[in-house]
Amino acid sequence: MPNYQAVLFDFFGTLTSSVQRGAAHLDTAELLGCPSETLSEVLNRTYYERASGRRGDAATTMRWVCAQAGVHPTDRALQAAVVSRHRAIRADTRLRADAVPVLAALRERGVRTGVISDCTHELPDFLPQLPVAPLLDVRVFSVQVGRCKPDAALYLTACRRLGLAPDACLYVGDGGSQELTGAEQAGMTAVRLAAPDLADHMVFNADRQWRGPTLGTLGEVLDLVATDTEVLGVGGRAG
């Protein structure tokens, strides 16, 4: 069994259940005076532009999105929409039931953990309030790094912060943004989470040609990571 020193996770669709834009996003569109279908189309089309942080902070990015949608809200409406969007994305975020137990079990085995996520400005703001936060050694966000998956910069940033070589790390993701291919190209081992709920997951640039190993549940990650006693060759797997 490989002696991985760290397991790095995608966030949306991996540590969380499948994500779709919920009803709270309608409030954002209303505040902007924009049809919800138009706002969704612009958000989908500009995802990587926004997730790379190239359009500035949250408010500046929202102003740019409005221009793409052909609407021109007041400054007050824009600020309210930024708050509304933060609230809506937080409402869309539901941690998997096994996320905290899996992260805790990895750390008990002496394995370090982290998140590498393509995301806009909201996730870095609210992730510290989630119960997974104290169980993550590193958090790498595309909007802060200025690159999106599968760019090697994201994976190598995590390795640098951990002080580990890529081949010491296992990467787990649902396959969005060509993330599994990117992880392997950066020198990591990658596995795909193929939980049943992900059939309805909102995903961009899926890794459809990737044919590597898959997991049915997040908890199966523990079967891929050696315990300290296994590394020493003096015992069996911890239950």
Coordinates of N, CA and C in Angstrom, one line a residue:
M1 N 0.8 -1.2 0.0 CA 0.0 0.0 0.0 C 0.9 1.2 0.0
P2 N 0.6 2.2 -0.9 CA 1.4 3.4 -0.9 C 1.4 4.2 0.4
N3 N 2.5 4.8 0.7 CA 2.7 5.6 1.9 C 2.5 7.0 1.6
Y4 N 1.2 7.4 1.3 CA 0.9 8.8 1.1 C 1.1 9.6 2.3
Q5 N 1.8 10.8 2.2 CA 1.9 11.7 3.4 C 0.9 12.7 3.5
A6 N 0.1 12.9 2.4 CA -1.0 13.9 2.4 C -2.1 13.4 1.4
V7 N -3.3 13.7 1.7 CA -4.4 13.6 0.8 C -5.0 14.9 0.6
L8 N -5.1 15.3 -0.7 CA -5.6 16.6 -1.1 C -7.0 16.4 -1.8
F9 N -8.0 17.2 -1.4 CA -9.3 17.0 -1.9 C -9.8 18.3 -2.7
D10 N -10.5 18.0 -3.7 CA -11.4 19.0 -4.3 C -12.4 19.4 -3.3
F11 N -13.1 20.5 -3.4 CA -14.1 20.9 -2.4 C -15.5 20.6 -2.9
F12 N -16.0 21.4 -3.9 CA -17.4 21.2 -4.3 C -17.6 19.9 -5.1
G13 N -18.5 19.1 -4.6 CA -18.7 17.8 -5.2 C -17.9 16.7 -4.6
T14 N -16.9 17.0 -3.8 CA -16.0 16.0 -3.2 C -16.2 16.0 -1.7
L15 N -15.8 17.1 -1.0 CA -16.1 17.2 0.4 C -17.5 17.6 0.6
T16 N -18.1 18.2 -0.4 CA -19.6 18.5 -0.4 C -20.3 17.5 -1.2
S17 N -21.6 17.4 -1.0 CA -22.5 16.7 -1.9 C -22.7 17.5 -3.2
S18 N -23.4 17.0 -4.2 CA -23.5 17.6 -5.4 C -24.1 19.0 -5.3
V19 N -23.7 19.9 -6.2 CA -24.1 21.3 -6.1 C -24.9 21.7 -7.3
Q20 N -26.0 22.4 -7.1 CA -26.7 23.1 -8.1 C -27.0 24.5 -7.6
R21 N -27.2 25.4 -8.4 CA -27.6 26.7 -7.9 C -29.1 26.7 -7.4
G22 N -29.2 27.0 -6.1 CA -30.5 26.9 -5.4 C -31.3 28.1 -5.6
A23 N -32.5 28.1 -4.9 CA -33.4 29.2 -5.1 C -32.9 30.6 -4.6
A24 N -31.9 30.5 -3.7 CA -31.4 31.8 -3.1 C -30.7 32.7 -4.2
H25 N -30.3 32.0 -5.3 CA -29.7 32.8 -6.4 C -30.7 33.7 -7.1
L26 N -32.0 33.4 -7.0 CA -33.0 34.2 -7.6 C -33.0 35.6 -6.9
D27 N -32.7 35.7 -5.6 CA -32.6 37.0 -5.0 C -31.5 37.8 -5.5
T28 N -30.4 37.2 -5.8 CA -29.3 38.0 -6.4 C -29.7 38.6 -7.7
A29 N -30.3 37.8 -8.6 CA -30.7 38.3 -9.9 C -31.7 39.4 -9.7
E30 N -32.6 39.3 -8.8 CA -33.6 40.3 -8.6 C -33.0 41.6 -8.1
L31 N -32.0 41.5 -7.2 CA -31.4 42.7 -6.7 C -30.6 43.5 -7.9
L32 N -30.1 42.7 -8.8 CA -29.4 43.3 -9.9 C -30.3 43.8 -11.1
G33 N -31.6 43.4 -11.0 CA -32.5 43.7 -12.0 C -32.2 43.0 -13.3
C34 N -31.8 41.7 -13.1 CA -31.4 40.9 -14.2 C -32.3 39.6 -14.3
P35 N -32.8 39.2 -15.4 CA -33.5 37.9 -15.5 C -32.5 36.7 -15.0
S36 N -33.1 35.9 -14.2 CA -32.2 34.8 -13.6 C -31.6 33.9 -14.6
E37 N -32.3 33.7 -15.7 CA -31.7 32.9 -16.8 C -30.5 33.5 -17.4
T38 N -30.6 34.9 -17.6 CA -29.5 35.6 -18.2 C -28.3 35.6 -17.2
L39 N -28.6 35.8 -15.9 CA -27.5 35.8 -15.0 C -26.8 34.4 -14.9
S40 N -27.6 33.4 -14.9 CA -27.0 32.0 -14.9 C -26.1 31.8 -16.2
E41 N -26.6 32.2 -17.3 CA -25.9 32.0 -18.5 C -24.5 32.8 -18.5
V42 N -24.5 34.0 -18.0 CA -23.3 34.7 -17.9 C -22.3 34.1 -16.8
L43 N -22.9 33.7 -15.7 CA -22.1 33.0 -14.7 C -21.4 31.8 -15.2
N44 N -22.2 31.0 -16.0 CA -21.6 29.7 -16.5 C -20.5 30.1 -17.6
R45 N -20.8 31.0 -18.4 CA -19.9 31.4 -19.5 C -18.6 32.0 -19.0
T46 N -18.6 32.7 -17.9 CA -17.5 33.4 -17.4 C -16.8 32.7 -16.1
Y47 N -17.2 31.5 -15.9 CA -16.7 30.9 -14.6 C -15.2 31.0 -14.4
Y48 N -14.4 30.5 -15.4 CA -13.0 30.5 -15.2 C -12.4 31.9 -15.2
E49 N -13.0 32.8 -15.9 CA -12.5 34.2 -15.8 C -12.7 34.7 -14.4
R50 N -13.8 34.4 -13.7 CA -14.0 34.8 -12.4 C -13.3 34.0 -11.3
A51 N -13.2 32.7 -11.5 CA -12.5 31.8 -10.6 C -11.0 32.0 -10.6
S52 N -10.5 32.6 -11.6 CA -9.0 32.9 -11.6 C -8.7 34.2 -11.0
G53 N -9.7 35.0 -10.5 CA -9.5 36.3 -9.9 C -9.1 37.4 -10.8
R54 N -9.3 37.2 -12.1 CA -8.8 38.2 -13.1 C -9.7 39.4 -13.1
R55 N -10.9 39.4 -12.5 CA -11.8 40.5 -12.6 C -11.8 41.3 -11.3
G56 N -10.9 41.0 -10.4 CA -10.8 41.8 -9.2 C -11.5 41.2 -8.0
D57 N -11.8 42.0 -7.0 CA -12.5 41.6 -5.8 C -14.0 41.2 -6.1
A58 N -14.7 40.8 -5.1 CA -16.1 40.3 -5.3 C -17.0 41.4 -6.0
A59 N -16.9 42.6 -5.5 CA -17.7 43.7 -6.0 C -17.4 44.1 -7.4
T60 N -16.1 44.2 -7.7 CA -15.6 44.5 -9.0 C -16.0 43.4 -10.0
T61 N -15.9 42.2 -9.6 CA -16.3 41.1 -10.4 C -17.8 41.1 -10.7
M62 N -18.5 41.4 -9.7 CA -20.0 41.4 -9.9 C -20.4 42.6 -10.8
R63 N -19.7 43.7 -10.8 CA -20.0 44.8 -11.7 C -19.7 44.4 -13.1
W64 N -18.6 43.6 -13.3 CA -18.2 43.1 -14.6 C -19.2 42.1 -15.1
V65 N -19.7 41.2 -14.3 CA -20.8 40.3 -14.6 C -22.0 41.0 -15.1
C66 N -22.4 42.1 -14.4 CA -23.5 42.8 -14.8 C -23.4 43.4 -16.2
A67 N -22.2 43.9 -16.5 CA -21.9 44.5 -17.8 C -22.1 43.4 -18.9
Q68 N -21.7 42.2 -18.6 CA -21.8 41.1 -19.5 C -23.3 40.8 -19.7
A69 N -24.1 41.0 -18.7 CA -25.5 40.7 -18.7 C -26.3 41.8 -19.2
G70 N -25.7 43.0 -19.4 CA -26.4 44.2 -19.9 C -27.3 44.9 -18.9
V71 N -26.9 44.8 -17.6 CA -27.6 45.5 -16.6 C -26.7 46.4 -15.8
H72 N -27.2 47.5 -15.3 CA -26.4 48.5 -14.6 C -27.0 48.9 -13.3
P73 N -26.8 48.0 -12.3 CA -27.4 48.3 -10.9 C -26.7 49.5 -10.3
T74 N -27.4 50.1 -9.3 CA -26.8 51.1 -8.5 C -25.7 50.5 -7.6
D75 N -24.8 51.3 -7.0 CA -23.8 50.8 -6.1 C -24.4 50.1 -4.9
R76 N -25.5 50.6 -4.4 CA -26.2 50.0 -3.3 C -26.7 48.6 -3.6
A77 N -27.3 48.5 -4.8 CA -27.9 47.2 -5.3 C -26.8 46.2 -5.5
L78 N -25.7 46.7 -6.1 CA -24.5 45.8 -6.3 C -24.0 45.3 -5.0
Q79 N -23.8 46.1 -4.0 CA -23.3 45.6 -2.8 C -24.2 44.6 -2.1
A80 N -25.5 44.9 -2.2 CA -26.5 43.9 -1.7 C -26.5 42.6 -2.5
A81 N -26.2 42.7 -3.8 CA -26.1 41.4 -4.6 C -24.9 40.6 -4.2
V82 N -23.8 41.3 -3.9 CA -22.6 40.6 -3.5 C -22.9 39.8 -2.2
V83 N -23.5 40.4 -1.3 CA -23.9 39.7 0.0 C -24.9 38.6 -0.3
S84 N -25.8 38.8 -1.2 CA -26.8 37.8 -1.5 C -26.1 36.6 -2.2
R85 N -25.2 36.9 -3.1 CA -24.5 35.8 -3.8 C -23.7 34.9 -2.8
H86 N -23.0 35.6 -1.8 CA -22.3 34.9 -0.8 C -23.3 34.0 0.0
R87 N -24.4 34.5 0.3 CA -25.4 33.7 1.1 C -25.9 32.5 0.2
A88 N -26.1 32.8 -1.1 CA -26.6 31.7 -1.9 C -25.6 30.6 -2.1
I89 N -24.4 30.9 -2.3 CA -23.4 29.9 -2.5 C -23.2 29.1 -1.2
R90 N -23.2 29.8 -0.1 CA -23.1 29.1 1.2 C -24.3 28.1 1.4
A91 N -25.5 28.6 0.9 CA -26.7 27.7 1.1 C -26.6 26.5 0.2
D92 N -25.9 26.6 -1.0 CA -25.7 25.5 -1.9 C -24.7 24.5 -1.3
T93 N -23.9 24.8 -0.3 CA -22.8 24.0 0.2 C -23.2 23.2 1.3
R94 N -23.3 21.9 1.1 CA -23.6 20.9 2.1 C -22.5 19.8 2.2
L95 N -21.8 19.8 3.3 CA -20.7 18.8 3.5 C -21.3 17.4 3.4
R96 N -20.5 16.5 2.8 CA -20.9 15.1 2.9 C -20.8 14.6 4.3
A97 N -21.7 13.7 4.7 CA -21.8 13.2 6.0 C -20.5 12.6 6.5
D98 N -19.7 12.1 5.6 CA -18.4 11.4 6.0 C -17.2 12.4 5.8
A99 N -17.4 13.6 5.4 CA -16.3 14.5 5.2 C -15.5 14.7 6.5
V100 N -16.1 15.1 7.6 CA -15.4 15.3 8.8 C -14.8 14.0 9.4
P101 N -15.5 12.9 9.4 CA -14.9 11.7 9.9 C -13.7 11.2 9.1
V102 N -13.8 11.4 7.8 CA -12.7 10.9 6.9 C -11.4 11.8 7.2
L103 N -11.6 13.1 7.2 CA -10.5 14.0 7.5 C -9.9 13.7 8.8
A104 N -10.7 13.5 9.8 CA -10.2 13.3 11.2 C -9.5 11.9 11.2
A105 N -10.0 10.9 10.5 CA -9.3 9.6 10.5 C -7.9 9.7 9.8
L106 N -7.8 10.5 8.8 CA -6.6 10.7 8.1 C -5.5 11.3 9.0
R107 N -6.0 12.3 9.7 CA -5.0 13.0 10.6 C -4.6 12.1 11.8
E108 N -5.5 11.3 12.2 CA -5.2 10.3 13.3 C -4.1 9.4 12.8
R109 N -4.1 9.1 11.5 CA -3.1 8.2 10.9 C -1.8 8.9 10.6
G110 N -1.7 10.2 10.9 CA -0.5 11.0 10.6 C -0.4 11.5 9.2
V111 N -1.6 11.4 8.5 CA -1.6 11.9 7.1 C -2.1 13.3 7.1
R112 N -1.4 14.2 6.4 CA -1.8 15.6 6.3 C -3.0 15.7 5.2
T113 N -3.7 16.8 5.3 CA -4.9 17.0 4.5 C -5.0 18.4 3.9
G114 N -5.7 18.5 2.8 CA -5.9 19.9 2.3 C -6.9 19.9 1.2
V115 N -7.3 21.2 0.9 CA -8.2 21.4 -0.2 C -7.6 22.2 -1.3
I116 N -7.9 21.8 -2.6 CA -7.5 22.5 -3.7 C -8.8 22.8 -4.5
S117 N -9.2 24.0 -4.6 CA -10.5 24.3 -5.2 C -10.5 25.4 -6.2
D118 N -11.1 25.1 -7.3 CA -11.5 26.2 -8.2 C -12.7 26.9 -7.6
C119 N -12.7 28.2 -7.4 CA -13.8 28.8 -6.7 C -13.7 30.3 -6.9
T120 N -14.8 31.0 -6.7 CA -14.8 32.5 -6.7 C -14.6 33.0 -5.2
H121 N -14.8 34.2 -5.0 CA -14.4 34.8 -3.7 C -15.1 34.3 -2.5
E122 N -16.3 33.7 -2.7 CA -17.1 33.3 -1.5 C -16.5 32.2 -0.7
L123 N -16.0 31.2 -1.3 CA -15.5 30.0 -0.5 C -14.4 30.4 0.4
P124 N -13.4 31.1 0.0 CA -12.3 31.5 1.0 C -12.9 32.2 2.2
D125 N -14.0 32.9 2.0 CA -14.6 33.7 3.1 C -15.3 32.8 4.1
F126 N -16.1 31.8 3.6 CA -16.9 31.0 4.5 C -16.3 29.7 4.9
L127 N -15.3 29.2 4.2 CA -14.8 27.9 4.6 C -14.3 27.8 6.0
P128 N -13.6 28.9 6.5 CA -13.1 28.9 7.9 C -14.2 28.6 9.0
Q129 N -15.5 28.9 8.6 CA -16.6 28.6 9.5 C -17.2 27.2 9.5
L130 N -16.7 26.4 8.5 CA -17.2 25.0 8.3 C -16.4 24.1 9.2
P131 N -17.1 23.0 9.6 CA -16.5 22.0 10.5 C -15.2 21.3 10.0
V132 N -15.1 21.4 8.7 CA -13.9 20.7 8.1 C -12.6 21.6 8.3
A133 N -12.8 22.9 8.5 CA -11.7 23.9 8.5 C -10.5 23.5 9.4
P134 N -10.8 23.1 10.7 CA -9.7 22.8 11.6 C -9.0 21.5 11.2
L135 N -9.5 20.7 10.2 CA -9.0 19.4 9.8 C -8.2 19.5 8.5
L136 N -8.0 20.8 8.0 CA -7.3 21.0 6.8 C -5.9 21.7 7.0
D137 N -4.9 21.1 6.6 CA -3.5 21.7 6.8 C -3.3 22.8 5.8
V138 N -3.8 22.6 4.6 CA -3.6 23.7 3.5 C -4.9 23.9 2.8
R139 N -5.1 25.1 2.3 CA -6.3 25.5 1.5 C -5.8 26.3 0.4
V140 N -6.0 25.8 -0.8 CA -5.5 26.4 -2.0 C -6.7 26.8 -2.9
F141 N -6.9 28.1 -3.2 CA -8.1 28.6 -3.9 C -7.6 29.2 -5.2
S142 N -8.3 28.8 -6.3 CA -7.9 29.4 -7.6 C -8.0 30.9 -7.6
V143 N -9.0 31.4 -7.0 CA -9.2 32.9 -7.0 C -8.1 33.6 -6.4
Q144 N -7.4 33.0 -5.5 CA -6.2 33.6 -4.8 C -4.9 33.3 -5.5
V145 N -4.8 32.1 -6.1 CA -3.5 31.8 -6.8 C -3.5 32.4 -8.2
G146 N -4.7 32.7 -8.8 CA -4.7 33.3 -10.1 C -4.6 32.3 -11.2
R147 N -4.9 31.1 -10.9 CA -4.9 30.0 -11.9 C -6.0 29.0 -11.6
C148 N -6.5 28.3 -12.6 CA -7.6 27.3 -12.3 C -7.0 26.0 -12.8
K149 N -7.6 24.9 -12.2 CA -7.3 23.6 -12.6 C -7.5 23.4 -14.1
P150 N -6.7 22.7 -14.8 CA -5.7 21.7 -14.3 C -4.3 22.3 -14.2
D151 N -4.2 23.6 -14.1 CA -2.9 24.3 -14.0 C -2.1 23.7 -12.9
A152 N -0.8 23.3 -13.2 CA 0.0 22.7 -12.1 C 0.3 23.6 -11.0
A153 N 0.1 24.9 -11.2 CA 0.4 25.9 -10.1 C -0.4 25.6 -8.8
L154 N -1.6 25.2 -9.0 CA -2.5 24.9 -7.8 C -2.0 23.7 -7.0
Y155 N -1.7 22.7 -7.7 CA -1.2 21.4 -7.0 C 0.2 21.7 -6.4
L156 N 1.1 22.4 -7.1 CA 2.4 22.6 -6.6 C 2.4 23.6 -5.5
T157 N 1.4 24.5 -5.5 CA 1.3 25.4 -4.3 C 1.0 24.6 -3.1
A158 N 0.1 23.7 -3.2 CA -0.3 22.8 -2.0 C 0.9 22.1 -1.5
C159 N 1.7 21.5 -2.5 CA 2.9 20.7 -2.1 C 3.9 21.6 -1.4
R160 N 4.1 22.8 -1.9 CA 5.1 23.7 -1.3 C 4.7 24.1 0.1
R161 N 3.4 24.3 0.3 CA 2.9 24.7 1.6 C 3.1 23.6 2.6
L162 N 2.9 22.3 2.1 CA 3.1 21.2 2.9 C 4.5 20.7 3.1
G163 N 5.4 21.2 2.2 CA 6.8 20.8 2.3 C 6.9 19.4 1.8
L164 N 6.1 18.9 0.8 CA 6.1 17.6 0.3 C 6.3 17.6 -1.2
A165 N 6.8 16.5 -1.7 CA 6.9 16.3 -3.2 C 5.5 15.8 -3.7
P166 N 5.2 16.1 -4.9 CA 3.9 15.7 -5.4 C 3.6 14.2 -5.3
D167 N 4.7 13.4 -5.5 CA 4.4 11.9 -5.5 C 4.1 11.4 -4.1
A168 N 4.2 12.2 -3.1 CA 3.8 11.9 -1.7 C 2.4 12.2 -1.4
C169 N 1.7 12.7 -2.5 CA 0.3 13.2 -2.2 C -0.7 12.4 -3.1
L170 N -1.8 12.1 -2.5 CA -3.0 11.5 -3.2 C -4.0 12.6 -3.4
Y171 N -4.5 12.7 -4.6 CA -5.6 13.8 -4.9 C -6.9 13.1 -5.2
V172 N -8.0 13.6 -4.6 CA -9.3 13.1 -4.7 C -10.2 14.2 -5.2
G173 N -10.9 13.9 -6.3 CA -11.9 14.9 -6.9 C -12.9 14.2 -7.7
D174 N -14.0 15.0 -8.0 CA -15.1 14.4 -8.8 C -14.8 14.5 -10.3
G175 N -13.7 15.2 -10.7 CA -13.3 15.2 -12.1 C -13.6 16.5 -12.8
G176 N -14.2 17.5 -12.2 CA -14.4 18.8 -12.8 C -13.1 19.5 -13.1
S177 N -13.2 20.4 -14.1 CA -12.0 21.2 -14.5 C -10.8 20.4 -14.8
Q178 N -11.0 19.2 -15.3 CA -9.8 18.4 -15.7 C -8.8 18.2 -14.6
E179 N -9.4 18.2 -13.3 CA -8.5 18.2 -12.1 C -7.7 16.9 -11.9
L180 N -8.3 15.8 -12.3 CA -7.6 14.5 -12.1 C -6.4 14.4 -13.1
T181 N -6.6 14.8 -14.3 CA -5.5 14.9 -15.3 C -4.4 15.9 -14.8
G182 N -4.9 17.0 -14.3 CA -3.9 18.0 -13.8 C -3.1 17.5 -12.6
A183 N -3.8 16.8 -11.7 CA -3.1 16.3 -10.6 C -2.0 15.3 -11.0
E184 N -2.4 14.4 -11.9 CA -1.4 13.4 -12.4 C -0.2 14.1 -13.1
Q185 N -0.5 15.0 -13.9 CA 0.5 15.7 -14.7 C 1.5 16.5 -13.7
A186 N 0.9 16.9 -12.6 CA 1.8 17.6 -11.6 C 2.6 16.6 -10.8
G187 N 2.3 15.3 -10.9 CA 3.1 14.3 -10.2 C 2.4 13.6 -9.1
M188 N 1.1 13.8 -8.9 CA 0.4 13.2 -7.8 C -0.3 11.9 -8.3
T189 N -0.8 11.1 -7.4 CA -1.7 10.0 -7.7 C -3.1 10.6 -7.6
A190 N -4.0 10.3 -8.6 CA -5.3 10.8 -8.5 C -6.4 9.7 -8.5
V191 N -7.4 9.9 -7.8 CA -8.6 9.0 -7.8 C -9.8 9.9 -7.9
R192 N -10.8 9.3 -8.6 CA -12.1 10.0 -8.8 C -13.2 9.6 -7.9
L193 N -13.8 10.5 -7.3 CA -15.0 10.2 -6.5 C -16.2 10.2 -7.4
A194 N -16.9 9.0 -7.5 CA -18.0 8.8 -8.4 C -19.3 8.5 -7.6
A195 N -19.5 9.3 -6.5 CA -20.7 9.1 -5.7 C -22.0 9.2 -6.5
P196 N -23.0 8.5 -6.2 CA -24.3 8.6 -7.0 C -24.9 10.0 -7.2
D197 N -24.8 10.8 -6.2 CA -25.4 12.1 -6.2 C -24.7 13.0 -7.2
L198 N -23.5 12.7 -7.7 CA -22.8 13.6 -8.6 C -23.3 13.5 -10.0
A199 N -24.3 12.7 -10.3 CA -25.0 12.7 -11.6 C -25.7 14.0 -11.8
D200 N -26.0 14.7 -10.7 CA -26.7 16.0 -10.8 C -25.8 17.2 -10.5
H201 N -24.5 17.0 -10.4 CA -23.6 18.0 -9.9 C -23.3 19.0 -11.0
M202 N -23.3 20.3 -10.7 CA -22.9 21.3 -11.7 C -21.4 21.3 -11.8
V203 N -21.0 21.0 -13.1 CA -19.5 20.9 -13.3 C -19.2 21.6 -14.6
F204 N -17.9 22.1 -14.6 CA -17.4 22.7 -15.8 C -16.2 22.0 -16.3
N205 N -16.0 21.8 -17.6 CA -14.8 21.2 -18.2 C -14.5 19.8 -17.5
A206 N -15.5 18.9 -17.5 CA -15.3 17.6 -16.8 C -14.2 16.8 -17.5
D207 N -13.5 16.0 -16.6 CA -12.4 15.1 -17.0 C -13.0 13.8 -17.6
R208 N -13.7 13.9 -18.7 CA -14.4 12.8 -19.3 C -13.6 11.7 -19.9
Q209 N -12.3 12.0 -20.2 CA -11.4 11.0 -20.8 C -10.6 10.3 -19.8
W210 N -10.7 10.7 -18.5 CA -9.9 10.1 -17.5 C -10.4 8.7 -17.1
R211 N -9.5 7.7 -17.1 CA -9.9 6.3 -16.9 C -9.2 5.7 -15.7
G212 N -8.9 6.5 -14.7 CA -8.2 6.0 -13.5 C -9.1 5.4 -12.5
P213 N -8.6 5.1 -11.3 CA -9.4 4.4 -10.3 C -10.5 5.4 -9.8
T214 N -11.6 4.8 -9.3 CA -12.7 5.5 -8.8 C -13.1 5.0 -7.4
L215 N -13.8 5.9 -6.7 CA -14.3 5.6 -5.4 C -15.8 5.8 -5.4
G216 N -16.6 5.0 -4.7 CA -18.0 5.2 -4.6 C -18.4 6.0 -3.5
T217 N -17.6 6.1 -2.4 CA -17.8 7.0 -1.3 C -16.6 7.6 -0.9
L218 N -16.7 8.8 -0.2 CA -15.5 9.4 0.3 C -14.7 8.6 1.3
G219 N -15.5 7.8 2.1 CA -14.8 7.0 3.1 C -13.8 5.9 2.5
E220 N -14.0 5.6 1.3 CA -13.1 4.6 0.7 C -11.7 5.1 0.5
V221 N -11.5 6.4 0.7 CA -10.2 7.0 0.7 C -9.3 6.3 1.7
L222 N -9.9 6.0 2.9 CA -9.1 5.4 4.0 C -8.5 4.1 3.6
D223 N -9.2 3.4 2.6 CA -8.6 2.1 2.2 C -7.4 2.3 1.3
L224 N -7.1 3.5 0.9 CA -5.9 3.7 0.0 C -4.7 4.3 0.8
V225 N -4.9 4.5 2.1 CA -3.9 5.2 2.8 C -3.4 4.2 3.9
A226 N -2.1 4.0 4.0 CA -1.5 3.1 4.9 C -1.5 3.7 6.3
T227 N -1.7 2.9 7.3 CA -1.6 3.4 8.7 C -0.1 3.3 9.1
D228 N 0.2 4.0 10.2 CA 1.6 4.0 10.7 C 2.1 2.6 10.9
T229 N 1.3 1.7 11.4 CA 1.8 0.3 11.7 C 2.0 -0.4 10.4
E230 N 1.3 -0.2 9.3 CA 1.5 -0.8 8.0 C 2.8 -0.3 7.4
V231 N 3.1 1.0 7.6 CA 4.3 1.5 7.0 C 5.5 0.9 7.7
L232 N 5.4 0.6 9.1 CA 6.4 0.0 9.8 C 6.5 -1.5 9.6
G233 N 5.4 -2.1 9.0 CA 5.3 -3.5 8.8 C 5.1 -4.3 10.0
V234 N 4.4 -3.7 11.0 CA 4.2 -4.5 12.3 C 2.7 -4.7 12.6
G235 N 1.8 -4.6 11.7 CA 0.5 -4.8 12.1 C -0.5 -4.7 11.0
G236 N -1.8 -4.8 11.3 CA -2.8 -4.8 10.3 C -3.4 -3.4 10.2
R237 N -4.4 -3.2 9.4 CA -5.1 -2.0 9.2 C -5.9 -1.6 10.4
A238 N -5.9 -0.3 10.7 CA -6.8 0.2 11.7 C -8.2 0.2 11.2
G239 N -9.2 -0.2 12.0 CA -10.5 -0.3 11.6 C -11.1 1.1 11.5

